[in-house]
Amino acid sequence: TLNYTDHFWMEKEIKSVANITAKDVEEFLRLAAQNTIKPDVEMYPMQQANQALLDIKNKRIKGAKVLMW
């Protein structure tokens, strides 16, 4: 069983590792408008939060994991 204190956000913070400029954002948004972008999202009911965390821990992820309240 996963424990929030021991396992959830093991680094205890969220950091952005992207070094982007305003020009990068403008270019991305221009390209995004020209192409169809469909993010991969997997939704879990809150009761399956431990499973979502295990999937992340075991690198069984594709796209974002979202907990539904």
Short mmCIF file of C-alpha atoms in Angstrom, two decimals:
data_model
loop_
_atom_site.label_atom_id
_atom_site.label_comp_id
_atom_site.label_asym_id
_atom_site.label_seq_id
_atom_site.Cartn_x
_atom_site.Cartn_y
_atom_site.Cartn_z
CA THR A 1 0.00 0.00 0.00
CA LEU A 2 1.26 3.45 -0.84
CA ASN A 3 1.45 6.09 1.84
CA TYR A 4 1.09 9.76 0.89
CA THR A 5 3.97 10.93 3.08
CA ASP A 6 6.33 8.21 1.88
CA HIS A 7 5.44 7.95 -1.80
CA PHE A 8 3.35 10.81 -3.17
CA TRP A 9 5.50 13.52 -4.77
CA MET A 10 8.63 11.91 -3.50
CA GLU A 11 10.51 15.17 -4.06
CA LYS A 12 7.77 17.01 -2.15
CA GLU A 13 7.65 19.76 -4.77
CA ILE A 14 6.85 20.35 -8.39
CA LYS A 15 9.54 21.97 -10.53
CA SER A 16 9.56 23.11 -14.09
CA VAL A 17 12.63 21.88 -15.90
CA ALA A 18 11.84 23.66 -19.13
CA ASN A 19 13.97 26.65 -20.03
CA ILE A 20 11.72 28.42 -22.49
CA THR A 21 11.42 31.96 -23.75
CA ALA A 22 8.41 33.99 -24.80
CA LYS A 23 9.48 33.38 -28.41
CA ASP A 24 9.42 29.59 -27.75
CA VAL A 25 5.86 29.89 -26.44
CA GLU A 26 4.77 31.97 -29.44
CA GLU A 27 6.29 29.42 -31.84
CA PHE A 28 4.67 26.52 -30.02
CA LEU A 29 1.24 28.15 -30.02
CA ARG A 30 1.55 28.92 -33.75
CA LEU A 31 2.44 25.29 -34.47
CA ALA A 32 -0.30 24.04 -32.14
CA ALA A 33 -2.88 26.11 -34.02
CA GLN A 34 -1.72 24.58 -37.32
CA ASN A 35 -1.82 20.97 -36.09
CA THR A 36 -4.17 18.79 -34.13
CA ILE A 37 -2.77 18.19 -30.66
CA LYS A 38 -4.49 15.55 -28.58
CA PRO A 39 -2.88 14.90 -25.20
CA ASP A 40 -2.90 11.38 -23.74
CA VAL A 41 -4.74 11.42 -20.43
CA GLU A 42 -5.67 8.49 -18.22
CA MET A 43 -8.29 9.18 -15.58
CA TYR A 44 -8.55 7.32 -12.29
CA PRO A 45 -11.39 7.51 -9.76
CA MET A 46 -10.11 8.80 -6.42
CA GLN A 47 -10.54 5.27 -5.02
CA GLN A 48 -7.80 4.13 -7.43
CA ALA A 49 -5.26 6.79 -6.39
CA ASN A 50 -2.86 4.12 -5.12
CA GLN A 51 -3.00 2.38 -8.50
CA ALA A 52 -2.25 5.65 -10.29
CA LEU A 53 0.76 6.20 -8.03
CA LEU A 54 1.97 2.64 -8.59
CA ASP A 55 1.64 3.11 -12.36
CA ILE A 56 3.77 6.25 -12.15
CA LYS A 57 6.30 4.60 -9.84
CA ASN A 58 6.61 1.58 -12.14
CA LYS A 59 6.82 3.79 -15.24
CA ARG A 60 3.58 2.42 -16.69
CA ILE A 61 2.59 5.85 -17.88
CA LYS A 62 1.66 7.40 -21.17
CA GLY A 63 0.59 11.01 -20.95
CA ALA A 64 -0.93 12.44 -17.80
CA LYS A 65 -2.62 10.65 -14.92
CA VAL A 66 -5.64 12.48 -13.52
CA LEU A 67 -7.53 11.72 -10.33
CA MET A 68 -11.30 12.36 -10.53
CA TRP A 69 -12.84 13.66 -7.34
#
